[in-house]
Amino acid sequence: MDRPIRVLVAKPGMDAHDRGAKVIARAFRDAGMEVIYTGLRQTPQAIVDAAVDEDVDVVGLSILSGAHNTLVPRIMDLLRQAGLDDVVVVVGGIIPDDDIPALKAAGVAEVFGPGSDLDRIVEFVRQAVRERQRIG
Amino acid sequence: MDGTSQAPNCAAPGAERAAAPGAGPGSGRQFLTLSGQPVKAVYRPEDAPIDYARDLGDPGRYPFTRGPYETMYRGRLWTMRQFAGYGTAAETNRRFKYLLEQGQTGLSVAFDFPTLLGYDSDHPFSDGEVGKLGVAIDTLADMERLFEGIPLAQVSTSMTINGPAMVLYAMYLAVAEKQGADWRQLRGTIQNDILKEYYAQNTYIFPPQPSLKIITDIFAFSSEHVPKWNTISISGYHIREAGATAVQELAFTLANGFTYVEEGIKAGLDVDCFAPRLSFFWDIHNDFFEEIAKLRAARRIWARRMRERYGAKDPRSWAMRFHAQTAGVSLTAQQPENNIVRVALQALAAVLGGCQSLHTNSFDEALALPTEQAVRIALRTQQIIAEETGVTNTIDPLAGSYFVEALTDQMERQAEEYFRRIEEIGGVVAGIEKGFFQKEIADASYAFQRRVQQGQYVIVGVNKYQMEEEQPVPILKIGEDVQRRQIRDLRQIKRSRHRRRVSETLRSLAAAARRGDNVMPPLLDAVRAYATLGEICDTLREVYGEYREQAIF
């Protein structure tokens, strides 16, 4: 039996909106995953440190503050530097369509906007982890 | 009369179901409010046993269920106040002037995250956040630019600011001073409601106790020097947006309000000296009657408590005045034009519930900060309700509706139940420390999301009537150059100000904070010397410490 998928749900930067992060954290937990929630106001370094310490398969970043273009690429760089290239990173929040290609180019697996279906997010994460494990 | 027993049963076998709460004639399913409260098919006089004088009273009379003023909108319409702010002070100043030209009657400032959390724009943690979700304010110079050409003696201004509320308030007073406006004539509101920050909006800086002390400093200072200013806007809005139900919003917000009153009394203030300047702020969500009942119940509960529990004698201490905003959380990114309709219906509920000022959300706000066109439609929505529909002709037109009165009573009872629980756990601050509010809200938020997920609650365009291909709408983008320009201007100010004066005023502020003196006078000196928001907040962080949340989900 495989170990459960471990997910870090993180709030980078100053953004104070945490309803979505808490809802998705519960949805992952209800789906049988192990969830660590960082709480608010995390620096990119703190998030990557937590990802290393907790040995997670997935990092879910929740950003509604508009700072995603600054924070997400920085987190992706730090993850790579920490040797966590195989971690699946998904982003949720208010992300304009125009910004999505650059985030994906930086290594983000998927971006989920407002109104996204919880089951679809859970399923996406499961599939992505399975694929990475097959490749790895 | 129930005539159904004689009727032939034409339903398919198995179609009958046990009557659920909220079920009634014509139904096999539950009928619930958005907050999950069962609703009956028909309400009758026995559902709403009203004693008019005791439970309603005329508008402007105890217990103010029907409204805080005798004449309400016949005397004066609500203030149309659109929350606005982005980029630098100069850009937001242009948006303010645009809104005033379009017939808006009050200002409302949205600050960016560094400002809300008490950091300067050049702090490393501010990188990427400057001017994004609101206007960036570092020093008095930004505040001067924000209100350039806007006479503060004539407009009323609301500022959504909490952790560093006293600093932005001091800056506003200093700008008024420079404009030659008399503080005694200034009208406006600072949100300054720290309690809900710890479990809903999350823009706290200091721990609860010193934060409450600063709030009572502001009460005392304002009652003497700025008597028309609303010193606090006790806000349910963010509690609701964080995922609470309508009843939780009602109960938690009022419990916070009671706490501020008790703190003021404990600090030795006469309740009637500060209570008339307390104001409230409610979220107006999709469930039309539930929202109206909530607003009516809120006024009644407040009046009863203020008179009976806190011994207030001045009727102005009993009367709840409030701002309302349509529910940001109800806006959809899918088919965003539908939001215009949602906002119109929510705004109508706010007006029928008797708001004193109103912000209507723009239809594009699930995507970005609003464009000028979107914000104009939002403002026009209020103008149409005010001037075309006729709903302002009479006050509290839904009074006496069996349903609305029953729902008002029910929400009052449910809020009272929460007050008992909060008292049992030792009050609001203890509740925050124990994670009570955080847990209650997270549970409600997740339960609602599951209802949406299962299609039990319909969101048009999201879980029903979806479209495959959608036309994108134009959105407002805040360029990365804003941060660069803001930091350049901040450096300029830091070079040109009187450095010794800055350090002296900051030292006086620290000393006053340590002694437990009122911090407003030394704060005013510090902002007049162009001390930055970050410098001032750092000075106070050293004295008071910083609050860290418990991450509960």
XYZ file of C-alpha atoms in Angstrom:
689
model
C 0.000 0.000 0.000
C 1.379 3.396 -1.015
C 1.828 6.012 1.645
C -0.778 8.774 1.528
C -0.006 11.815 -0.614
C 1.477 14.599 1.520
C 0.408 18.152 0.695
C 1.697 21.483 1.939
C -0.937 24.219 1.625
C 0.866 27.544 1.846
C 0.037 31.246 1.925
C 2.995 33.164 0.473
C 3.499 36.885 0.973
C 1.192 39.282 2.756
C -2.126 38.013 1.409
C -4.666 37.667 4.212
C -7.439 35.844 2.312
C -7.448 32.325 3.716
C -10.940 30.945 3.095
C -9.906 29.120 -0.065
C -6.691 27.754 1.444
C -8.581 26.325 4.395
C -11.318 24.829 2.239
C -8.874 23.130 -0.114
C -6.780 21.898 2.844
C -9.874 20.155 4.192
C -10.796 18.788 0.802
C -7.330 17.198 0.473
C -7.624 15.787 3.979
C -11.105 14.378 3.270
C -9.625 12.733 0.188
C -7.215 10.808 2.440
C -4.148 12.994 1.955
C -1.914 14.252 4.745
C -2.129 18.014 4.876
C 0.129 20.602 6.449
C -1.142 24.191 6.420
C 1.495 26.883 6.905
C -0.807 29.672 7.982
C -0.479 33.224 6.694
C 2.432 35.490 5.819
C 5.048 32.993 4.726
C 8.191 33.975 2.867
C 9.186 31.849 -0.145
C 12.104 30.469 1.882
C 9.858 29.479 4.794
C 7.543 27.626 2.407
C 10.380 25.727 0.764
C 11.878 24.876 4.170
C 8.501 23.489 5.237
C 8.256 21.476 2.003
C 11.670 19.937 2.735
C 10.997 19.290 6.420
C 7.605 17.731 5.772
C 8.786 15.711 2.762
C 5.723 16.625 0.733
C 4.644 15.460 -2.694
C 2.568 18.531 -3.432
C 2.770 22.242 -2.661
C -0.476 24.185 -3.020
C 0.061 27.933 -3.104
C -2.896 30.204 -2.445
C -2.528 33.812 -3.597
C -5.239 36.423 -4.008
C -3.082 39.494 -3.493
C -1.776 39.939 -7.020
C 1.810 39.205 -5.972
C 1.937 35.844 -7.782
C 4.259 37.036 -10.576
C 6.874 37.950 -7.964
C 6.384 35.166 -5.427
C 5.671 32.047 -7.472
C 8.820 32.088 -9.660
C 10.894 32.710 -6.538
C 9.351 29.708 -4.773
C 9.922 27.547 -7.876
C 13.606 28.563 -7.939
C 14.065 27.807 -4.264
C 12.348 24.427 -4.644
C 14.739 23.514 -7.431
C 17.712 24.661 -5.374
C 16.474 22.460 -2.539
C 16.339 19.499 -4.929
C 12.546 19.303 -4.908
C 12.112 19.321 -8.692
C 9.642 16.461 -8.489
C 7.186 18.176 -6.155
C 3.874 19.004 -7.847
C 3.103 22.706 -7.432
C -0.433 23.959 -7.930
C -1.591 27.548 -7.519
C -5.037 28.698 -6.457
C -6.477 32.174 -6.208
C -7.158 35.183 -8.360
C -4.712 34.837 -11.224
C -5.450 36.684 -14.471
C -5.520 34.389 -17.527
C -2.644 36.326 -19.099
C -0.334 35.456 -16.215
C -0.921 31.697 -16.341
C 1.490 30.759 -19.197
C 4.463 32.343 -17.392
C 3.611 30.527 -14.149
C 3.383 27.219 -16.006
C 6.661 27.932 -17.756
C 8.185 28.392 -14.307
C 7.071 24.856 -13.451
C 3.588 25.235 -11.953
C 1.511 22.175 -12.833
C -1.867 23.902 -12.818
C -3.644 27.100 -11.781
C -7.136 26.925 -10.257
C -9.240 30.090 -10.251
C -12.346 31.037 -8.264
C -15.216 28.573 -8.557
C -12.956 25.609 -9.328
C -14.479 22.233 -8.578
C -12.912 20.713 -5.437
C -13.122 17.146 -6.705
C -11.410 18.145 -9.927
C -8.526 19.723 -7.996
C -8.140 16.629 -5.814
C -8.217 14.369 -8.860
C -5.699 16.522 -10.702
C -3.275 16.369 -7.779
C -3.630 12.585 -7.480
C -2.931 12.061 -11.166
C 0.008 14.455 -11.206
C 1.651 12.776 -8.212
C 1.128 9.354 -9.781
C 2.741 10.508 -13.023
C 5.725 12.084 -11.285
C 6.247 8.912 -9.251
C 6.182 6.826 -12.431
C 8.768 9.058 -14.048
C 10.815 9.280 -10.855
C -57.689 23.715 5.030
C -55.730 20.825 3.737
C -57.476 19.497 0.682
C -54.753 17.185 -0.471
C -56.085 14.120 1.365
C -59.002 13.811 -1.078
C -56.881 14.280 -4.150
C -55.902 11.184 -6.157
C -52.255 10.231 -5.816
C -50.841 10.731 -9.284
C -47.208 10.759 -8.260
C -44.962 7.937 -9.301
C -44.438 5.290 -6.606
C -41.608 6.257 -4.288
C -41.985 9.962 -4.982
C -43.286 10.663 -1.480
C -40.686 11.479 1.111
C -40.793 12.059 4.803
C -41.388 15.706 5.600
C -38.038 17.283 6.359
C -37.611 20.519 8.275
C -38.260 23.241 5.786
C -40.415 20.942 3.723
C -43.990 21.911 3.081
C -46.742 21.801 0.507
C -45.405 21.272 -2.957
C -42.076 19.930 -1.943
C -40.084 16.803 -1.629
C -36.899 18.653 -0.891
C -35.582 20.861 1.839
C -35.939 24.598 1.565
C -33.034 26.305 3.270
C -31.638 29.786 3.515
C -28.124 30.308 2.208
C -26.937 29.824 5.795
C -28.718 26.474 5.973
C -31.726 27.551 8.052
C -34.974 25.724 7.213
C -37.723 27.894 5.745
C -41.441 27.030 5.965
C -43.786 27.178 3.001
C -46.069 29.714 4.625
C -45.700 31.970 7.650
C -48.699 32.893 9.718
C -49.385 35.376 12.520
C -48.457 32.790 15.182
C -44.960 32.515 13.676
C -44.327 36.182 14.360
C -45.994 37.199 17.616
C -44.967 40.844 17.634
C -45.502 43.371 20.362
C -45.086 46.502 18.254
C -43.708 48.827 20.916
C -41.465 46.201 22.475
C -40.084 44.502 19.359
C -40.240 47.078 16.593
C -41.071 50.622 17.559
C -41.206 53.403 15.007
C -38.102 54.243 12.992
C -35.703 56.267 15.102
C -37.230 54.879 18.313
C -36.117 52.138 20.674
C -35.370 49.306 19.913
C -34.588 50.724 16.451
C -35.559 47.541 14.609
C -37.041 49.706 11.857
C -34.080 52.025 11.467
C -31.825 54.394 13.419
C -33.462 57.599 12.146
C -36.987 58.894 12.168
C -36.990 59.957 8.529
C -34.451 57.506 7.045
C -34.133 57.901 3.236
C -36.929 60.481 3.059
C -34.639 62.783 5.003
C -31.375 61.817 3.370
C -30.341 58.950 1.109
C -27.643 56.566 2.210
C -24.076 57.588 1.369
C -22.895 55.965 -1.851
C -19.393 55.010 -0.947
C -17.284 52.884 -3.282
C -14.206 51.297 -1.735
C -11.304 52.281 -3.985
C -7.541 52.243 -4.026
C -4.731 50.941 -6.175
C -1.246 51.871 -7.257
C 0.172 55.098 -5.921
C -1.655 57.876 -4.089
C -1.783 59.947 -7.279
C -3.577 57.157 -9.192
C -6.096 56.599 -6.416
C -6.663 60.359 -6.152
C -7.725 60.303 -9.820
C -10.162 57.407 -9.154
C -11.625 59.308 -6.171
C -12.201 62.387 -8.290
C -13.796 60.288 -11.021
C -16.186 58.702 -8.508
C -17.121 62.069 -7.001
C -17.814 63.434 -10.503
C -20.089 60.448 -11.133
C -22.238 61.311 -8.129
C -20.609 59.301 -5.364
C -21.196 60.994 -2.014
C -18.408 59.664 0.218
C -14.900 58.269 -0.109
C -13.597 54.901 1.008
C -9.907 54.067 0.921
C -8.510 50.620 0.135
C -4.886 50.252 1.229
C -2.369 47.776 -0.126
C -1.105 44.879 1.990
C 2.161 46.497 3.127
C 0.128 49.437 4.465
C -2.475 47.170 6.083
C 0.273 45.248 7.875
C 2.397 48.259 8.837
C 5.381 47.780 6.498
C 7.042 50.307 4.220
C 7.061 49.757 0.459
C 10.824 49.155 0.506
C 10.652 46.365 3.097
C 11.773 43.040 1.534
C 8.508 41.351 2.562
C 6.548 43.999 0.598
C 8.111 42.938 -2.690
C 5.395 42.246 -5.242
C 2.572 43.572 -3.037
C 3.034 47.347 -3.379
C -0.058 49.089 -4.747
C -1.608 45.776 -5.807
C -4.726 45.426 -3.686
C -5.014 49.029 -2.658
C -3.098 52.254 -2.476
C 0.436 52.324 -1.045
C 0.933 54.771 1.834
C 4.338 55.176 3.456
C 4.349 58.711 4.820
C 2.203 61.791 5.256
C 3.383 62.884 1.793
C 1.409 59.995 0.221
C -1.641 60.910 2.239
C -1.375 64.538 1.115
C -1.295 63.378 -2.512
C -4.188 60.975 -1.928
C -6.508 63.827 -0.914
C -5.064 66.559 -3.109
C -7.876 68.797 -4.370
C -10.437 67.053 -2.145
C -11.542 69.305 0.730
C -11.653 67.083 3.808
C -13.971 69.493 5.579
C -16.626 68.635 3.001
C -16.365 64.919 2.230
C -16.736 61.980 4.549
C -13.991 59.395 4.263
C -13.923 55.808 5.365
C -10.631 53.985 5.744
C -10.382 50.219 5.898
C -7.453 50.022 8.240
C -7.061 48.020 11.434
C -3.617 47.010 12.750
C -2.115 50.450 11.998
C -5.451 52.348 12.141
C -4.136 54.921 14.587
C -1.278 55.824 12.219
C -3.437 56.350 9.135
C -5.958 58.237 11.261
C -3.169 60.519 12.513
C -2.053 61.059 8.912
C -5.599 61.964 7.882
C -5.866 64.466 10.741
C -2.494 65.946 9.751
C -3.650 66.385 6.133
C -6.840 68.065 7.367
C -4.716 70.361 9.496
C -2.616 71.301 6.446
C -5.770 71.983 4.442
C -6.963 74.270 7.215
C -9.970 72.042 7.997
C -11.329 72.070 11.545
C -11.012 68.603 13.136
C -14.349 69.170 14.841
C -16.039 69.210 11.428
C -14.359 66.093 10.025
C -16.637 63.200 9.167
C -15.529 59.701 8.396
C -14.714 56.283 9.753
C -11.692 54.185 10.498
C -12.414 50.483 10.595
C -10.182 50.025 13.658
C -11.918 46.742 14.539
C -9.049 44.551 15.619
C -10.933 41.620 17.145
C -12.268 40.250 13.866
C -8.758 40.565 12.396
C -7.579 37.675 14.551
C -10.121 35.299 13.076
C -11.330 36.739 9.780
C -9.551 39.524 7.920
C -6.076 38.754 9.306
C -4.476 42.214 9.123
C -3.408 42.343 12.766
C 0.005 43.519 13.971
C 0.061 43.498 17.789
C -1.490 41.053 20.260
C -5.113 41.645 21.359
C -4.533 43.432 24.676
C -2.296 46.308 23.467
C -4.459 46.570 20.351
C -7.559 47.066 22.497
C -5.697 49.668 24.525
C -4.882 51.646 21.360
C -8.539 51.476 20.355
C -9.656 52.993 23.659
C -6.975 55.686 23.176
C -8.642 56.545 19.874
C -12.099 56.610 21.511
C -10.854 59.011 24.181
C -8.888 61.249 21.805
C -11.708 61.510 19.278
C -14.506 62.215 21.720
C -12.499 65.277 22.722
C -10.980 66.468 19.429
C -12.824 64.875 16.478
C -16.362 64.475 17.788
C -18.071 63.604 14.468
C -15.626 60.856 13.547
C -16.724 57.210 13.669
C -13.890 55.749 15.693
C -14.609 52.152 14.817
C -16.564 50.193 12.266
C -17.375 46.914 13.926
C -17.348 44.634 10.951
C -19.190 41.484 10.152
C -18.198 41.782 6.512
C -14.879 39.979 6.788
C -16.269 37.354 9.140
C -18.852 36.472 6.502
C -16.343 36.619 3.670
C -14.128 34.203 5.623
C -16.972 31.694 5.317
C -19.273 32.345 8.304
C -23.044 31.978 8.129
C -25.344 34.987 8.490
C -26.055 34.082 12.121
C -22.348 33.723 12.913
C -21.655 37.076 11.273
C -24.415 38.663 13.346
C -23.402 37.061 16.627
C -19.617 37.346 16.390
C -19.726 40.963 15.235
C -22.049 42.013 18.023
C -19.953 40.094 20.551
C -16.937 42.063 19.330
C -18.967 45.261 19.709
C -19.884 44.398 23.296
C -16.188 43.794 23.994
C -15.215 47.266 22.773
C -17.924 48.812 24.930
C -16.714 46.869 27.961
C -13.102 47.922 27.269
C -14.150 51.578 27.025
C -16.047 51.350 30.299
C -13.101 49.561 31.937
C -10.798 52.365 30.757
C -12.983 54.778 32.716
C -14.912 56.339 29.823
C -18.597 57.162 30.181
C -20.431 54.836 27.782
C -22.465 57.728 26.343
C -19.250 59.619 25.513
C -18.051 57.062 23.003
C -20.928 54.713 22.133
C -22.708 57.171 19.778
C -19.594 57.086 17.531
C -19.510 53.288 17.207
C -20.629 52.152 13.779
C -21.065 48.776 12.111
C -20.404 47.154 8.758
C -22.362 44.210 7.347
C -21.938 41.872 4.409
C -24.971 41.492 2.157
C -25.050 38.074 0.569
C -27.456 36.400 -1.844
C -30.272 35.285 0.446
C -32.523 38.303 0.223
C -34.775 37.915 3.268
C -32.106 36.394 5.487
C -29.960 39.490 4.970
C -32.792 41.910 5.693
C -33.728 40.006 8.845
C -30.094 40.027 9.949
C -29.894 43.816 9.683
C -33.138 44.325 11.594
C -32.115 41.845 14.288
C -28.713 43.529 14.624
C -30.267 46.905 15.413
C -32.645 45.430 17.956
C -30.020 43.360 19.779
C -27.605 46.301 19.962
C -30.232 48.698 21.323
C -31.369 46.248 23.992
C -27.833 45.468 25.147
C -26.688 49.055 25.187
C -29.626 50.176 27.279
C -30.179 47.180 29.495
C -26.702 45.733 30.031
C -24.423 48.764 29.687
C -26.774 51.391 31.075
C -26.409 53.814 28.167
C -28.822 56.740 28.543
C -28.297 58.581 25.270
C -30.564 57.189 22.509
C -27.690 57.695 20.079
C -25.792 55.034 22.031
C -28.664 52.603 21.430
C -29.128 53.243 17.704
C -26.977 51.128 15.418
C -25.777 52.863 12.263
C -24.074 50.784 9.620
C -22.308 50.590 6.309
C -23.096 47.670 4.026
C -21.235 46.033 1.183
C -22.491 43.454 -1.243
C -20.783 40.097 -0.791
C -17.465 39.853 -2.600
C -17.481 36.134 -1.939
C -20.664 35.737 -3.989
C -19.091 37.100 -7.170
C -18.227 34.552 -9.802
C -15.315 34.533 -12.207
C -17.554 32.543 -14.563
C -19.911 34.666 -16.710
C -18.896 37.741 -14.698
C -21.650 39.960 -16.149
C -24.107 37.942 -14.022
C -22.530 39.630 -11.018
C -24.241 42.894 -11.983
C -27.549 41.208 -11.217
C -26.318 39.632 -7.975
C -25.024 42.980 -6.778
C -28.281 44.747 -7.630
C -30.340 42.265 -5.605
C -27.916 42.379 -2.669
C -27.897 46.178 -2.741
C -31.697 46.198 -2.679
C -31.586 43.999 0.440
C -29.131 46.429 2.051
C -31.455 49.337 1.346
C -34.570 47.511 2.546
C -32.535 46.654 5.650
C -31.850 50.352 6.262
C -28.120 50.909 5.633
C -26.512 54.341 6.177
C -23.889 53.853 3.506
C -23.348 51.276 0.819
C -20.626 49.883 -1.393
C -21.739 47.892 -4.395
C -19.137 45.521 -5.791
C -18.085 45.743 -9.403
C -18.876 42.776 -11.621
C -15.220 42.082 -12.437
C -13.969 41.788 -8.860
C -13.645 37.996 -8.880
C -11.004 38.615 -11.552
C -9.122 41.737 -10.496
C -9.535 45.193 -9.013
C -12.369 46.913 -10.870
C -12.032 48.892 -14.054
C -13.532 52.370 -14.242
C -16.421 51.096 -16.359
C -17.214 48.291 -13.914
C -17.171 50.603 -10.932
C -19.459 53.051 -12.723
C -22.052 50.325 -13.295
C -21.802 49.423 -9.606
C -22.419 53.030 -8.593
C -25.262 53.392 -11.121
C -26.881 50.320 -9.528
C -27.220 52.271 -6.292
C -28.479 55.333 -8.108
C -31.137 53.274 -9.887
C -32.319 51.766 -6.602
C -32.335 55.205 -4.983
C -34.009 57.156 -7.718
C -36.035 54.804 -9.917
C -37.512 51.978 -7.871
C -39.518 53.909 -5.277
C -38.264 51.708 -2.430
C -37.019 54.761 -0.537
C -40.471 56.297 -0.254
C -41.419 54.497 2.922
C -39.342 53.226 5.824
C -38.799 49.528 6.608
C -41.466 48.383 4.154
C -41.088 44.715 5.123
C -42.039 45.247 8.769
C -45.017 43.127 9.699
C -44.277 40.482 7.099
C -44.853 37.251 9.013
C -41.791 35.715 7.406
C -39.423 38.643 7.865
C -40.471 39.159 11.481
C -40.189 35.431 12.256
C -36.753 35.314 10.685
C -35.684 38.455 12.564
C -36.792 36.870 15.862
C -35.106 33.591 15.016
C -31.789 35.258 14.196
C -31.927 37.247 17.422
C -32.482 34.024 19.395
C -29.661 32.221 17.605
C -27.292 35.138 18.187
C -28.203 35.117 21.901
C -27.289 31.437 21.978
C -23.852 32.271 20.571
C -23.433 35.087 23.133
C -23.993 32.522 25.890
C -21.390 30.192 24.393
C -18.859 33.007 23.987
C -19.418 34.091 27.584
C -18.933 30.493 28.734
C -15.540 30.267 27.072
C -14.466 33.507 28.734
C -15.285 36.188 26.163
C -14.079 37.137 22.712
C -10.336 37.365 23.408
C -10.382 33.950 25.090
C -12.396 32.639 22.152
C -9.710 33.846 19.750
C -6.949 32.303 21.846
C -8.814 28.999 21.986
C -9.478 29.038 18.247
C -13.257 28.986 18.822
C -14.176 31.509 16.122
C -11.611 30.176 13.656
C -13.014 26.647 14.000
C -16.673 27.720 13.789
C -16.014 29.686 10.610
C -13.853 27.015 8.976
C -16.572 24.416 9.635
C -19.312 26.614 8.181
C -17.184 27.553 5.208
C -16.392 23.947 4.345
C -19.994 22.813 4.874
C -21.170 25.486 2.432
C -18.566 24.514 -0.128
C -19.773 20.912 0.090
C -23.350 22.067 -0.541
C -22.108 23.846 -3.650
C -20.070 20.817 -4.653
C -23.131 18.565 -4.391
C -25.333 21.012 -6.252
C -27.549 21.561 -3.193
C -26.800 25.242 -3.441
C -26.885 26.564 -6.981
C -24.415 29.160 -8.217
C -25.462 30.168 -11.685
C -22.634 29.772 -14.170
C -20.527 27.771 -11.708
C -22.370 24.562 -10.828
C -25.363 25.072 -13.128
C -25.853 26.759 -16.514
C -22.123 26.672 -17.207
C -20.764 27.751 -20.574
C -17.926 26.022 -22.385
C -16.421 29.089 -23.987
C -16.528 32.473 -22.314
C -15.645 35.866 -23.700
C -12.919 37.379 -21.535
C -13.758 40.770 -19.961
C -11.132 43.533 -19.832
C -9.480 43.751 -16.415
C -7.402 46.316 -14.557
C -3.725 45.427 -14.220
C -1.368 47.038 -11.742
C 2.065 47.322 -13.332
C 5.237 46.307 -11.555
C 6.507 49.880 -12.070
C 4.213 51.090 -9.253
C 6.512 49.542 -6.661
C 9.566 51.130 -8.264
C 7.972 54.586 -8.331
C 6.686 54.276 -4.783
C 10.095 53.276 -3.424
C 11.784 56.107 -5.344
C 9.377 58.642 -3.784
C 9.837 57.143 -0.326
C 13.633 57.485 -0.589
C 13.159 61.095 -1.673
C 11.062 61.835 1.431
C 13.554 60.095 3.688
C 16.341 62.269 2.287
C 14.470 65.551 2.625
C 12.918 65.216 6.098
C 14.397 66.441 9.379
C 16.072 63.278 10.660
C 16.539 64.305 14.262
C 12.912 65.348 14.475
C 11.890 61.888 13.242
C 13.944 60.034 15.837
C 12.798 62.339 18.628
C 9.134 61.844 17.830
C 9.590 58.075 17.581
C 11.304 58.031 20.974
C 8.422 60.019 22.502
C 5.972 57.578 20.957
C 7.812 54.582 22.430
C 7.913 56.267 25.835
C 4.184 57.050 25.747
C 3.389 53.479 24.731
C 5.542 52.098 27.577
C 3.908 54.387 30.130
C 0.449 53.450 28.905
C -0.330 57.053 27.927
C -2.629 57.896 25.062
C -0.588 57.264 21.906
C -2.490 59.660 19.647
C -0.642 62.919 20.504
C 2.878 61.506 19.980
C 1.654 59.681 16.850
C 0.483 62.967 15.381
C 3.917 64.459 16.017
C 5.616 61.506 14.353
C 3.496 61.626 11.191
C 3.907 65.423 10.978
C 7.679 64.803 10.977
C 7.207 62.363 8.048
C 8.145 59.299 10.046
C 7.175 56.328 7.880
C 4.385 53.903 8.643
C 6.986 51.136 8.975
C 9.132 53.134 11.383
C 6.148 53.939 13.564
C 4.870 50.351 13.577
C 8.351 48.978 14.298
C 8.612 51.343 17.270
C 5.335 49.978 18.606
C 6.236 46.363 17.754
C 9.176 46.716 20.121
C 6.888 47.819 22.919
C 3.881 45.605 22.288
C 5.240 42.546 20.470
C 3.637 40.876 17.453
C 0.711 38.497 17.138
C 1.134 35.105 15.477
C -1.901 33.162 14.317
C -2.635 29.541 15.049
C -3.139 27.990 11.640
C -6.463 26.201 12.049
C -8.312 24.607 9.128
